mmCIF file of C-alpha atoms in Angstrom:
data_model
loop_
_atom_site.group_PDB
_atom_site.id
_atom_site.type_symbol
_atom_site.label_atom_id
_atom_site.label_comp_id
_atom_site.label_asym_id
_atom_site.label_seq_id
_atom_site.Cartn_x
_atom_site.Cartn_y
_atom_site.Cartn_z
ATOM 1 C CA MET A 1 25.651 5.828 -19.634
ATOM 2 C CA THR A 2 28.490 6.392 -17.260
ATOM 3 C CA THR A 3 28.025 6.584 -13.497
ATOM 4 C CA ALA A 4 30.067 8.894 -11.050
ATOM 5 C CA ASP A 5 32.226 5.782 -10.363
ATOM 6 C CA LYS A 6 33.230 5.590 -14.117
ATOM 7 C CA GLU A 7 30.934 2.317 -14.617
ATOM 8 C CA LYS A 8 29.374 2.131 -18.007
ATOM 9 C CA TYR A 9 25.929 0.791 -18.968
ATOM 10 C CA LYS A 10 24.026 0.700 -22.151
ATOM 11 C CA CYS A 11 20.433 1.511 -21.577
ATOM 12 C CA LEU A 12 17.419 1.099 -23.658
ATOM 13 C CA LEU A 13 14.565 3.767 -23.581
ATOM 14 C CA PRO A 14 11.267 2.324 -24.139
ATOM 15 C CA LEU A 15 8.621 3.782 -26.507
ATOM 16 C CA MET A 16 6.540 6.073 -24.471
ATOM 17 C CA ALA A 17 2.990 4.594 -23.810
ATOM 18 C CA ASN A 18 0.153 7.121 -23.414
ATOM 19 C CA GLY A 19 -2.147 4.804 -21.430
ATOM 20 C CA ASN A 20 -5.057 5.873 -23.470
ATOM 21 C CA GLU A 21 -5.034 2.959 -26.189
ATOM 22 C CA GLU A 22 -8.521 1.561 -25.295
ATOM 23 C CA GLN A 23 -10.014 5.038 -25.393
ATOM 24 C CA ASP A 24 -8.765 5.596 -29.059
ATOM 25 C CA GLY A 25 -11.395 3.341 -30.531
ATOM 26 C CA GLU A 26 -14.725 4.634 -31.426
ATOM 27 C CA TYR A 27 -17.305 4.307 -28.581
ATOM 28 C CA LYS A 28 -20.859 3.284 -29.777
ATOM 29 C CA GLY A 29 -22.508 2.719 -26.315
ATOM 30 C CA PRO A 30 -24.968 4.823 -24.231
ATOM 31 C CA SER A 31 -24.464 8.509 -23.848
ATOM 32 C CA PRO A 32 -23.322 9.834 -20.343
ATOM 33 C CA GLY A 33 -26.841 11.178 -19.689
ATOM 34 C CA ALA A 34 -28.238 7.791 -20.555
ATOM 35 C CA LEU A 35 -25.810 6.000 -18.077
ATOM 36 C CA LEU A 36 -26.816 8.369 -15.349
ATOM 37 C CA GLU A 37 -30.360 7.923 -15.947
ATOM 38 C CA PRO A 38 -31.121 5.057 -13.536
ATOM 39 C CA LEU A 39 -29.633 7.380 -10.685
ATOM 40 C CA PHE A 40 -32.036 10.074 -11.658
ATOM 41 C CA LYS A 41 -35.036 7.688 -11.820
ATOM 42 C CA LEU A 42 -34.183 6.218 -8.454
ATOM 43 C CA SER A 43 -34.750 9.743 -6.951
ATOM 44 C CA SER A 44 -31.810 8.853 -4.502
ATOM 45 C CA CYS A 45 -29.823 11.295 -2.321
ATOM 46 C CA SER A 46 -26.198 11.683 -1.340
ATOM 47 C CA TYR A 47 -25.088 13.473 1.821
ATOM 48 C CA ARG A 48 -21.795 15.133 2.991
ATOM 49 C CA ILE A 49 -21.473 16.202 6.614
ATOM 50 C CA GLU A 50 -19.124 19.041 7.601
ATOM 51 C CA SER A 51 -18.572 20.585 10.936
ATOM 52 C CA TYR A 52 -21.559 22.988 10.711
ATOM 53 C CA TRP A 53 -23.249 22.333 7.178
ATOM 54 C CA THR A 54 -24.767 19.206 5.829
ATOM 55 C CA TYR A 55 -25.189 18.929 1.991
ATOM 56 C CA GLU A 56 -27.914 17.116 0.454
ATOM 57 C CA VAL A 57 -27.754 16.171 -3.150
ATOM 58 C CA CYS A 58 -30.785 14.455 -4.627
ATOM 59 C CA HIS A 59 -29.809 13.478 -7.915
ATOM 60 C CA GLY A 60 -31.847 14.920 -10.702
ATOM 61 C CA LYS A 61 -34.048 16.988 -8.145
ATOM 62 C CA TYR A 62 -32.223 19.436 -6.037
ATOM 63 C CA ILE A 63 -29.069 20.527 -3.980
ATOM 64 C CA ARG A 64 -29.706 21.444 -0.296
ATOM 65 C CA GLN A 65 -27.435 23.062 2.393
ATOM 66 C CA TYR A 66 -28.832 22.912 5.852
ATOM 67 C CA HIS A 67 -28.212 22.945 9.528
ATOM 68 C CA GLU A 68 -30.259 21.556 12.249
ATOM 69 C CA GLU A 69 -30.512 22.812 15.794
ATOM 70 C CA LYS A 70 -32.342 21.741 18.600
ATOM 71 C CA GLU A 71 -32.096 23.169 22.164
ATOM 72 C CA THR A 72 -33.464 21.543 25.195
ATOM 73 C CA GLY A 73 -37.368 22.004 25.369
ATOM 74 C CA GLN A 74 -37.571 23.872 22.090
ATOM 75 C CA LYS A 75 -38.544 22.819 18.544
ATOM 76 C CA LEU A 76 -36.027 21.700 15.947
ATOM 77 C CA SER A 77 -34.750 24.798 13.957
ATOM 78 C CA ILE A 78 -33.434 24.203 10.545
ATOM 79 C CA GLN A 79 -31.517 26.781 8.686
ATOM 80 C CA GLU A 80 -31.376 26.007 4.794
ATOM 81 C CA TYR A 81 -30.608 27.079 1.452
ATOM 82 C CA TYR A 82 -31.199 25.445 -1.935
ATOM 83 C CA LEU A 83 -28.075 25.592 -4.030
ATOM 84 C CA GLY A 84 -29.963 24.797 -7.129
ATOM 85 C CA LYS A 85 -32.793 22.763 -8.601
ATOM 86 C CA MET A 86 -33.192 20.679 -11.791
ATOM 87 C CA MET A 87 -35.490 22.256 -14.122
ATOM 88 C CA LYS A 88 -37.929 19.518 -15.510
ATOM 89 C CA LYS A 89 -41.441 18.190 -15.541
ATOM 90 C CA SER A 90 -40.839 15.141 -13.553
ATOM 91 C CA THR A 91 -37.797 13.405 -11.985
ATOM 92 C CA THR A 92 -37.627 10.704 -14.383
ATOM 93 C CA GLU A 93 -37.080 13.139 -17.232
ATOM 94 C CA ALA A 94 -33.724 14.302 -15.731
ATOM 95 C CA GLY A 95 -31.550 11.694 -17.842
ATOM 96 C CA GLU A 96 -33.701 12.575 -20.918
ATOM 97 C CA ASN A 97 -33.207 16.341 -20.530
ATOM 98 C CA GLN A 98 -29.451 15.781 -20.254
ATOM 99 C CA GLU A 99 -29.551 13.586 -23.560
ATOM 100 C CA GLU A 100 -31.398 16.410 -25.321
ATOM 101 C CA LYS A 101 -28.665 18.685 -24.155
ATOM 102 C CA GLU A 102 -26.100 16.261 -25.482
ATOM 103 C CA SER A 103 -27.708 16.148 -28.850
ATOM 104 C CA THR A 104 -27.101 19.923 -29.389
ATOM 105 C CA GLU A 105 -23.358 19.700 -28.118
ATOM 106 C CA SER A 106 -20.440 18.343 -29.857
ATOM 107 C CA PRO A 107 -20.184 14.489 -29.025
ATOM 108 C CA LYS A 108 -16.422 14.919 -28.754
ATOM 109 C CA GLU A 109 -16.593 17.694 -26.118
ATOM 110 C CA ILE A 110 -15.414 16.063 -22.759
ATOM 111 C CA TYR A 111 -15.007 18.416 -19.672
ATOM 112 C CA THR A 112 -12.188 17.821 -17.402
ATOM 113 C CA LYS A 113 -11.232 19.140 -13.904
ATOM 114 C CA ASN A 114 -7.781 19.071 -12.365
ATOM 115 C CA ILE A 115 -7.933 16.875 -9.306
ATOM 116 C CA GLU A 116 -4.850 15.949 -7.520
ATOM 117 C CA GLY A 117 -2.754 16.992 -10.448
ATOM 118 C CA GLN A 118 -4.727 14.843 -12.921
ATOM 119 C CA MET A 119 -6.989 16.063 -15.460
ATOM 120 C CA THR A 120 -10.084 14.094 -14.661
ATOM 121 C CA PRO A 121 -12.990 14.004 -17.103
ATOM 122 C CA TYR A 122 -16.494 14.690 -15.640
ATOM 123 C CA TYR A 123 -20.052 15.071 -16.927
ATOM 124 C CA PRO A 124 -21.767 18.299 -15.957
ATOM 125 C CA VAL A 125 -25.430 18.537 -14.674
ATOM 126 C CA GLU A 126 -26.635 22.209 -14.193
ATOM 127 C CA MET A 127 -28.907 22.964 -11.178
ATOM 128 C CA ILE A 128 -30.486 26.566 -11.103
ATOM 129 C CA ASN A 129 -33.142 28.686 -9.536
ATOM 130 C CA GLY A 130 -31.928 28.042 -5.981
ATOM 131 C CA THR A 131 -32.636 30.190 -2.825
ATOM 132 C CA PRO A 132 -32.233 33.941 -3.728
ATOM 133 C CA CYS A 133 -28.508 35.334 -2.658
ATOM 134 C CA SER A 134 -28.693 38.623 -0.885
ATOM 135 C CA LEU A 135 -24.952 39.121 -1.933
ATOM 136 C CA LYS A 136 -25.842 39.185 -5.718
ATOM 137 C CA GLN A 137 -28.938 41.328 -5.632
ATOM 138 C CA ASN A 138 -31.166 38.383 -4.817
ATOM 139 C CA GLN A 139 -30.159 36.368 -7.937
ATOM 140 C CA PRO A 140 -30.973 32.698 -7.563
ATOM 141 C CA ARG A 141 -28.330 30.263 -6.246
ATOM 142 C CA SER A 142 -26.926 27.768 -9.032
ATOM 143 C CA SER A 143 -24.664 24.944 -9.023
ATOM 144 C CA THR A 144 -22.805 22.602 -11.390
ATOM 145 C CA VAL A 145 -22.823 18.923 -10.475
ATOM 146 C CA MET A 146 -19.720 17.213 -11.809
ATOM 147 C CA TYR A 147 -20.106 13.340 -11.963
ATOM 148 C CA ILE A 148 -16.825 11.571 -12.265
ATOM 149 C CA CYS A 149 -15.950 7.827 -12.671
ATOM 150 C CA HIS A 150 -15.202 5.848 -9.606
ATOM 151 C CA PRO A 151 -15.693 2.097 -9.753
ATOM 152 C CA GLU A 152 -16.190 1.224 -6.175
ATOM 153 C CA SER A 153 -18.211 4.462 -5.146
ATOM 154 C CA LYS A 154 -21.704 4.700 -4.024
ATOM 155 C CA HIS A 155 -22.568 8.089 -5.590
ATOM 156 C CA GLU A 156 -20.783 9.933 -2.660
ATOM 157 C CA ILE A 157 -20.289 13.719 -2.603
ATOM 158 C CA LEU A 158 -16.526 14.308 -2.853
ATOM 159 C CA SER A 159 -16.449 18.025 -2.427
ATOM 160 C CA VAL A 160 -18.767 21.147 -2.440
ATOM 161 C CA ALA A 161 -17.044 24.272 -3.329
ATOM 162 C CA GLU A 162 -18.411 27.899 -3.897
ATOM 163 C CA VAL A 163 -16.382 29.013 -6.833
ATOM 164 C CA THR A 164 -17.995 32.526 -7.128
ATOM 165 C CA THR A 165 -20.590 34.230 -4.755
ATOM 166 C CA CYS A 166 -23.529 31.783 -4.542
ATOM 167 C CA GLU A 167 -22.181 29.663 -7.459
ATOM 168 C CA TYR A 168 -21.130 26.191 -6.511
ATOM 169 C CA GLU A 169 -19.538 23.039 -7.870
ATOM 170 C CA VAL A 170 -20.410 19.689 -6.480
ATOM 171 C CA VAL A 171 -18.325 16.761 -7.160
ATOM 172 C CA ILE A 172 -20.090 13.355 -7.220
ATOM 173 C CA LEU A 173 -18.170 10.037 -7.453
ATOM 174 C CA THR A 174 -20.462 7.266 -9.475
ATOM 175 C CA PRO A 175 -19.595 3.974 -10.773
ATOM 176 C CA LEU A 176 -22.247 4.471 -13.613
ATOM 177 C CA LEU A 177 -19.819 6.560 -15.811
ATOM 178 C CA CYS A 178 -17.226 4.030 -15.718
ATOM 179 C CA ASN A 179 -18.873 1.986 -18.622
ATOM 180 C CA HIS A 180 -18.001 4.930 -20.926
ATOM 181 C CA PRO A 181 -14.253 4.742 -21.726
ATOM 182 C CA LYS A 182 -13.664 8.556 -22.166
ATOM 183 C CA TYR A 183 -14.928 9.159 -18.517
ATOM 184 C CA ARG A 184 -12.489 6.530 -16.883
ATOM 185 C CA PHE A 185 -9.676 7.847 -14.856
ATOM 186 C CA ARG A 186 -6.546 8.003 -16.710
ATOM 187 C CA THR A 187 -3.538 6.559 -14.931
ATOM 188 C CA SER A 188 -0.010 7.857 -15.563
ATOM 189 C CA PRO A 189 1.899 5.274 -17.490
ATOM 190 C CA ILE A 190 5.107 3.797 -15.817
ATOM 191 C CA ASN A 191 7.852 3.160 -18.520
ATOM 192 C CA ASP A 192 10.842 1.175 -17.437
ATOM 193 C CA ILE A 193 14.292 1.752 -18.607
ATOM 194 C CA PHE A 194 16.334 -1.302 -18.896
ATOM 195 C CA CYS A 195 20.251 -1.152 -18.595
ATOM 196 C CA GLN A 196 23.054 -3.573 -19.236
ATOM 197 C CA SER A 197 26.658 -3.420 -17.881
ATOM 198 C CA MET A 198 29.460 -2.951 -20.340
ATOM 199 C CA PRO A 199 32.569 -5.105 -20.089
ATOM 200 C CA GLY A 200 34.561 -4.097 -17.054
ATOM 201 C CA SER A 201 31.595 -2.811 -15.144
ATOM 202 C CA PRO A 202 29.558 -4.543 -12.242
ATOM 203 C CA LEU A 203 26.119 -5.881 -13.037
ATOM 204 C CA ARG A 204 24.675 -2.960 -10.644
ATOM 205 C CA PRO A 205 26.282 0.250 -9.911
ATOM 206 C CA GLN A 206 28.135 0.353 -6.573
ATOM 207 C CA SER A 207 26.231 3.431 -5.459
ATOM 208 C CA LEU A 208 22.881 1.461 -6.084
ATOM 209 C CA VAL A 209 24.062 -1.399 -4.119
ATOM 210 C CA LYS A 210 25.195 0.871 -1.219
ATOM 211 C CA LEU A 211 21.872 2.824 -1.248
ATOM 212 C CA GLU A 212 19.909 -0.511 -1.040
ATOM 213 C CA HIS A 213 22.037 -1.768 1.906
ATOM 214 C CA GLN A 214 21.401 1.370 3.667
ATOM 215 C CA LYS A 215 17.605 1.207 3.266
ATOM 216 C CA GLU A 216 17.794 -2.461 4.709
ATOM 217 C CA GLU A 217 19.520 -1.175 7.772
ATOM 218 C CA ILE A 218 16.981 1.483 8.361
ATOM 219 C CA LYS A 219 14.165 -1.016 8.348
ATOM 220 C CA SER A 220 13.008 -2.674 11.536
ATOM 221 C CA PRO A 221 15.514 -5.550 12.518
ATOM 222 C CA LEU A 222 12.500 -7.724 13.390
ATOM 223 C CA LYS A 223 11.751 -9.201 10.022
ATOM 224 C CA PRO A 224 9.042 -11.784 9.561
ATOM 225 C CA ASN A 225 9.868 -15.244 8.527
ATOM 226 C CA LYS A 226 8.590 -16.783 5.256
ATOM 227 C CA GLU A 227 5.567 -18.226 6.861
ATOM 228 C CA GLU A 228 4.575 -14.820 8.337
ATOM 229 C CA GLU A 229 5.333 -12.962 5.081
ATOM 230 C CA GLN A 230 2.980 -15.311 3.191
ATOM 231 C CA GLN A 231 0.208 -14.650 6.016
ATOM 232 C CA LEU A 232 0.885 -10.999 5.585
ATOM 233 C CA LEU A 233 0.341 -11.354 1.970
ATOM 234 C CA ARG A 234 -2.949 -13.301 2.272
ATOM 235 C CA GLU A 235 -4.162 -10.390 4.562
ATOM 236 C CA LYS A 236 -3.212 -7.551 2.308
ATOM 237 C CA PHE A 237 -5.672 -4.758 1.379
ATOM 238 C CA SER A 238 -6.326 -4.312 -2.272
ATOM 239 C CA THR A 239 -7.432 -0.536 -2.661
ATOM 240 C CA ILE A 240 -9.443 -0.013 -5.683
ATOM 241 C CA HIS A 241 -10.282 3.768 -5.415
ATOM 242 C CA LYS A 242 -8.538 6.324 -7.695
ATOM 243 C CA PRO A 243 -6.608 9.266 -6.136
ATOM 244 C CA VAL A 244 -8.917 12.343 -5.767
ATOM 245 C CA THR A 245 -8.840 15.397 -3.406
ATOM 246 C CA VAL A 246 -11.465 17.136 -1.503
ATOM 247 C CA GLY A 247 -12.009 20.803 -2.243
ATOM 248 C CA SER A 248 -13.160 22.304 1.227
ATOM 249 C CA GLN A 249 -11.344 23.303 4.331
ATOM 250 C CA GLN A 250 -12.803 20.602 6.543
ATOM 251 C CA GLN A 251 -11.272 17.720 4.744
ATOM 252 C CA VAL A 252 -13.488 14.650 4.111
ATOM 253 C CA THR A 253 -11.847 11.423 2.704
ATOM 254 C CA VAL A 254 -13.980 8.563 1.211
ATOM 255 C CA GLY A 255 -12.134 5.332 0.195
ATOM 256 C CA THR A 256 -13.517 1.701 -0.266
ATOM 257 C CA THR A 257 -11.128 -1.203 0.354
ATOM 258 C CA HIS A 258 -11.688 -4.680 -0.306
ATOM 259 C CA ILE A 259 -10.472 -7.175 2.426
ATOM 260 C CA SER A 260 -9.048 -10.654 1.526
ATOM 261 C CA ARG A 261 -11.430 -13.583 1.585
ATOM 262 C CA LEU A 262 -10.880 -14.589 5.330
ATOM 263 C CA THR A 263 -13.751 -16.295 7.089
ATOM 264 C CA ASP A 264 -15.990 -14.103 9.095
ATOM 265 C CA GLU A 265 -15.008 -15.424 12.483
ATOM 266 C CA GLN A 266 -11.418 -15.214 11.706
ATOM 267 C CA LEU A 267 -11.683 -11.792 10.412
ATOM 268 C CA ILE A 268 -13.712 -10.521 13.439
ATOM 269 C CA LYS A 269 -11.289 -12.056 15.702
ATOM 270 C CA GLU A 270 -8.173 -10.483 14.128
ATOM 271 C CA PHE A 271 -9.967 -7.247 13.740
ATOM 272 C CA LEU A 272 -10.865 -7.049 17.434
ATOM 273 C CA SER A 273 -7.244 -8.146 18.430
ATOM 274 C CA GLY A 274 -5.772 -5.169 16.399
ATOM 275 C CA SER A 275 -3.796 -7.340 14.203
ATOM 276 C CA TYR A 276 -6.082 -6.787 11.086
ATOM 277 C CA CYS A 277 -5.970 -3.119 10.405
ATOM 278 C CA PHE A 278 -8.305 -1.169 7.981
ATOM 279 C CA HIS A 279 -6.844 1.257 5.477
ATOM 280 C CA GLY A 280 -8.571 3.841 3.477
ATOM 281 C CA GLY A 281 -8.566 7.420 2.107
ATOM 282 C CA VAL A 282 -8.141 9.217 -1.232
ATOM 283 C CA GLY A 283 -5.709 11.985 -2.211
ATOM 284 C CA TRP A 284 -2.388 12.926 -0.451
ATOM 285 C CA TRP A 285 -3.286 11.403 2.886
ATOM 286 C CA LYS A 286 -4.440 7.706 3.597
ATOM 287 C CA TYR A 287 -5.528 6.377 6.869
ATOM 288 C CA GLU A 288 -4.827 3.121 8.933
ATOM 289 C CA PHE A 289 -6.974 2.112 11.667
ATOM 290 C CA CYS A 290 -6.106 -0.730 14.089
ATOM 291 C CA TYR A 291 -8.887 -1.363 16.586
ATOM 292 C CA GLY A 292 -7.553 -0.945 20.142
ATOM 293 C CA LYS A 293 -4.160 0.261 19.019
ATOM 294 C CA TYR A 294 -4.057 3.484 17.007
ATOM 295 C CA VAL A 295 -5.070 5.605 14.107
ATOM 296 C CA HIS A 296 -2.286 6.861 11.638
ATOM 297 C CA GLN A 297 -2.364 9.154 8.844
ATOM 298 C CA TYR A 298 0.265 8.594 6.323
ATOM 299 C CA HIS A 299 1.620 9.417 2.914
ATOM 300 C CA GLU A 300 3.994 7.266 0.762
ATOM 301 C CA ASP A 301 6.186 8.608 -1.921
ATOM 302 C CA LYS A 302 8.595 6.600 -4.158
ATOM 303 C CA ASP A 303 11.541 9.057 -3.620
ATOM 304 C CA THR A 304 11.100 10.103 -0.021
ATOM 305 C CA GLY A 305 9.336 6.962 1.449
ATOM 306 C CA LYS A 306 6.653 6.882 4.037
ATOM 307 C CA THR A 307 5.513 9.870 6.129
ATOM 308 C CA THR A 308 3.307 8.815 9.184
ATOM 309 C CA VAL A 309 1.404 11.129 11.569
ATOM 310 C CA VAL A 310 -0.120 9.471 14.779
ATOM 311 C CA VAL A 311 -3.680 10.992 15.018
ATOM 312 C CA GLY A 312 -4.380 8.926 18.129
ATOM 313 C CA THR A 313 -3.560 6.227 20.361
ATOM 314 C CA TRP A 314 -5.684 3.675 22.332
ATOM 315 C CA LYS A 315 -5.770 3.942 26.182
ATOM 316 C CA ALA A 316 -8.616 2.226 27.858
ATOM 317 C CA ASP A 317 -8.697 4.557 30.822
ATOM 318 C CA GLU A 318 -8.740 7.649 28.628
ATOM 319 C CA HIS A 319 -11.667 6.242 26.636
ATOM 320 C CA GLN A 320 -13.592 5.521 29.874
ATOM 321 C CA GLU A 321 -13.337 8.858 31.067
ATOM 322 C CA TRP A 322 -14.267 10.224 27.853
ATOM 323 C CA ALA A 323 -17.369 7.766 27.828
ATOM 324 C CA LYS A 324 -18.588 9.171 30.913
ATOM 325 C CA LYS A 325 -19.235 12.503 29.285
ATOM 326 C CA ASN A 326 -20.007 11.421 25.702
ATOM 327 C CA LEU A 327 -22.290 9.094 23.937
ATOM 328 C CA ALA A 328 -20.167 5.884 23.317
ATOM 329 C CA ARG A 329 -23.143 3.724 22.159
ATOM 330 C CA ALA A 330 -26.129 4.897 20.108
ATOM 331 C CA TYR A 331 -29.301 3.116 19.359
ATOM 332 C CA MET A 332 -31.871 2.880 16.564
ATOM 333 C CA THR A 333 -35.268 1.338 16.290
ATOM 334 C CA THR A 334 -35.896 -0.875 13.449
ATOM 335 C CA PRO A 335 -39.313 -0.745 11.567
ATOM 336 C CA ASP A 336 -40.536 -3.815 13.523
ATOM 337 C CA GLY A 337 -39.970 -2.095 16.791
ATOM 338 C CA VAL A 338 -36.705 -3.811 17.849
ATOM 339 C CA GLN A 339 -33.769 -1.517 19.320
ATOM 340 C CA THR A 340 -30.377 -2.220 18.016
ATOM 341 C CA VAL A 341 -27.053 -0.342 18.312
ATOM 342 C CA LYS A 342 -26.485 2.031 15.472
ATOM 343 C CA THR A 343 -22.990 3.256 16.086
ATOM 344 C CA VAL A 344 -20.157 2.941 18.680
ATOM 345 C CA SER A 345 -17.723 5.661 19.310
ATOM 346 C CA HIS A 346 -14.294 5.375 20.663
ATOM 347 C CA PHE A 347 -11.529 7.860 21.779
ATOM 348 C CA TYR A 348 -8.132 7.739 20.741
ATOM 349 C CA GLY A 349 -5.794 10.458 22.282
ATOM 350 C CA GLY A 350 -2.219 11.162 22.690
ATOM 351 C CA GLY A 351 -1.351 11.688 19.089
ATOM 352 C CA ASP A 352 1.605 13.842 17.584
ATOM 353 C CA VAL A 353 1.535 17.281 18.692
ATOM 354 C CA CYS A 354 -0.389 19.675 16.361
ATOM 355 C CA GLU A 355 1.917 22.551 15.061
ATOM 356 C CA VAL A 356 -1.136 24.955 15.275
ATOM 357 C CA SER A 357 -2.675 24.236 18.731
ATOM 358 C CA GLU A 358 0.374 22.914 20.244
ATOM 359 C CA GLN A 359 -1.735 19.898 21.680
ATOM 360 C CA PRO A 360 -1.638 16.409 21.006
ATOM 361 C CA ARG A 361 -3.751 15.272 18.199
ATOM 362 C CA GLN A 362 -6.970 13.288 18.966
ATOM 363 C CA VAL A 363 -9.612 11.388 17.225
ATOM 364 C CA ILE A 364 -13.049 9.811 17.704
ATOM 365 C CA VAL A 365 -13.562 6.700 15.830
ATOM 366 C CA LYS A 366 -17.089 5.897 14.813
ATOM 367 C CA LEU A 367 -17.952 2.311 13.963
ATOM 368 C CA LYS A 368 -21.069 1.810 11.932
ATOM 369 C CA CYS A 369 -22.845 -1.039 10.230
ATOM 370 C CA LYS A 370 -23.185 -0.678 6.523
ATOM 371 C CA GLU A 371 -24.747 -3.265 4.459
ATOM 372 C CA SER A 372 -22.977 -3.929 1.106
ATOM 373 C CA GLU A 373 -22.957 -6.069 -1.954
ATOM 374 C CA SER A 374 -19.494 -7.094 -1.008
ATOM 375 C CA PRO A 375 -19.359 -8.557 2.557
ATOM 376 C CA HIS A 376 -15.823 -7.745 2.749
ATOM 377 C CA ALA A 377 -15.837 -4.182 1.878
ATOM 378 C CA VAL A 378 -14.985 -1.138 4.209
ATOM 379 C CA THR A 379 -15.593 2.492 3.909
ATOM 380 C CA VAL A 380 -13.197 4.872 5.743
ATOM 381 C CA TYR A 381 -13.731 8.723 5.842
ATOM 382 C CA MET A 382 -12.160 11.464 7.980
ATOM 383 C CA LEU A 383 -13.531 14.748 9.125
ATOM 384 C CA GLU A 384 -11.636 17.477 11.003
ATOM 385 C CA PRO A 385 -14.455 19.588 12.786
ATOM 386 C CA GLN A 386 -11.773 21.604 14.740
ATOM 387 C CA THR A 387 -8.006 21.730 14.116
ATOM 388 C CA CYS A 388 -6.299 18.617 14.708
ATOM 389 C CA GLN A 389 -9.346 16.972 16.384
ATOM 390 C CA TYR A 390 -10.739 14.408 14.042
ATOM 391 C CA ILE A 391 -13.659 12.138 13.423
ATOM 392 C CA LEU A 392 -12.828 8.783 11.634
ATOM 393 C CA GLY A 393 -15.858 6.880 10.197
ATOM 394 C CA VAL A 394 -15.636 3.085 9.624
ATOM 395 C CA GLU A 395 -18.431 1.413 7.985
ATOM 396 C CA SER A 396 -18.339 -2.160 7.039
ATOM 397 C CA PRO A 397 -20.707 -5.369 6.934
ATOM 398 C CA VAL A 398 -18.106 -6.927 9.299
ATOM 399 C CA ILE A 399 -19.035 -4.314 11.931
ATOM 400 C CA CYS A 400 -22.708 -5.250 11.552
ATOM 401 C CA LYS A 401 -21.904 -8.606 13.011
ATOM 402 C CA ILE A 402 -20.480 -7.164 16.323
ATOM 403 C CA LEU A 403 -22.112 -3.936 17.006
ATOM 404 C CA ASP A 404 -24.772 -5.517 19.198
ATOM 405 C CA THR A 405 -22.031 -6.800 21.497
ATOM 406 C CA ALA A 406 -21.116 -3.360 22.528
ATOM 407 C CA ASP A 407 -21.070 -2.659 26.191
ATOM 408 C CA GLU A 408 -22.023 0.544 28.006
ATOM 409 C CA ASN A 409 -18.591 2.040 27.063
ATOM 410 C CA GLY A 410 -18.963 0.961 23.492
ATOM 411 C CA LEU A 411 -16.423 -1.651 23.612
ATOM 412 C CA LEU A 412 -17.017 -4.598 21.283
ATOM 413 C CA SER A 413 -16.297 -8.311 21.693
ATOM 414 C CA ILE A 414 -16.634 -11.570 19.701
ATOM 415 C CA PRO A 415 -20.319 -12.592 19.381
ATOM 416 C CA ASN A 416 -21.410 -15.856 20.879
#
């Protein structure tokens, strides 16, 4: 190969890896229906909250779409539609019914769905006989529940889409299918090209050296020293979720991130100081939340670099004004009658100007306790109930340890 500067290099093109080597072998484990059977037997439900509707998927039972409204002095009003029900004799037979269905189908038939440009395998479960649809001569609503592998998920609803009138697709993230090699997320392999300079040519092309030098100049001049770099590495987040996108207008993003094994006390201290930030999100946009500092939305591209949108910044006086008119601290009563803080809400305003509304972006950050098998896990999701006005949910066992320190404005502190 010859560069524009007449430099010559000999390059070796690697054999193209398809990334599916471990899936080529014959799988002899449980069927997808059998893998999902524990979820159906638990009779557990997953929820997805949008600006108006709430979606409830009770696995192996039904899918419900509803809206609750209660005006002062009036009874609770519920508007609801069933998007489909599982046809079976009992909830424990859901997995068995699916296995019976599998036995009549080709065992090699794996359905796929295009998610974020990736053909993602999924396992379908049909739900029928929902609420009659007036737009289709009162035919019952029906849905296809698509279960896809996600190792760190908790059976979250990724998306709900009405593909045709009163017919729906519901995508569920579940770790149960990940035991089946044909349902694991297939990553695009990276194949390196190795080049060696020919006699009379520099080790590295001049244009490449110049480009790398320009990138270094663009970076912040305040570079951390070696000790700080090692500390940053120790505090680095290791995201385990796979890229998936949400198929509805009000975007909801769910991602689970594992935090390095700092001590609880150190972690709480650094979180509250804003020096330890939470990252999350799936699909094109990711999110960064630094307590008492800012909320950023960003996308990283290997060619164009990092694109960042400031969703909101922290100003104590603006939050206090907001807290005078809104609920900054919400309570719940435990089964033994003890009242504890359930969530705290913080206002971050003054973000980048929105192209649609021509107003600064703003976000309400809701911090909530969430018990987990991993004490160092955090779940981040974002709603956009109104254009460029967001709700960022942050749930973690770490938050459980500090929620009860919240004052009347919802501000947290280090527990005694």
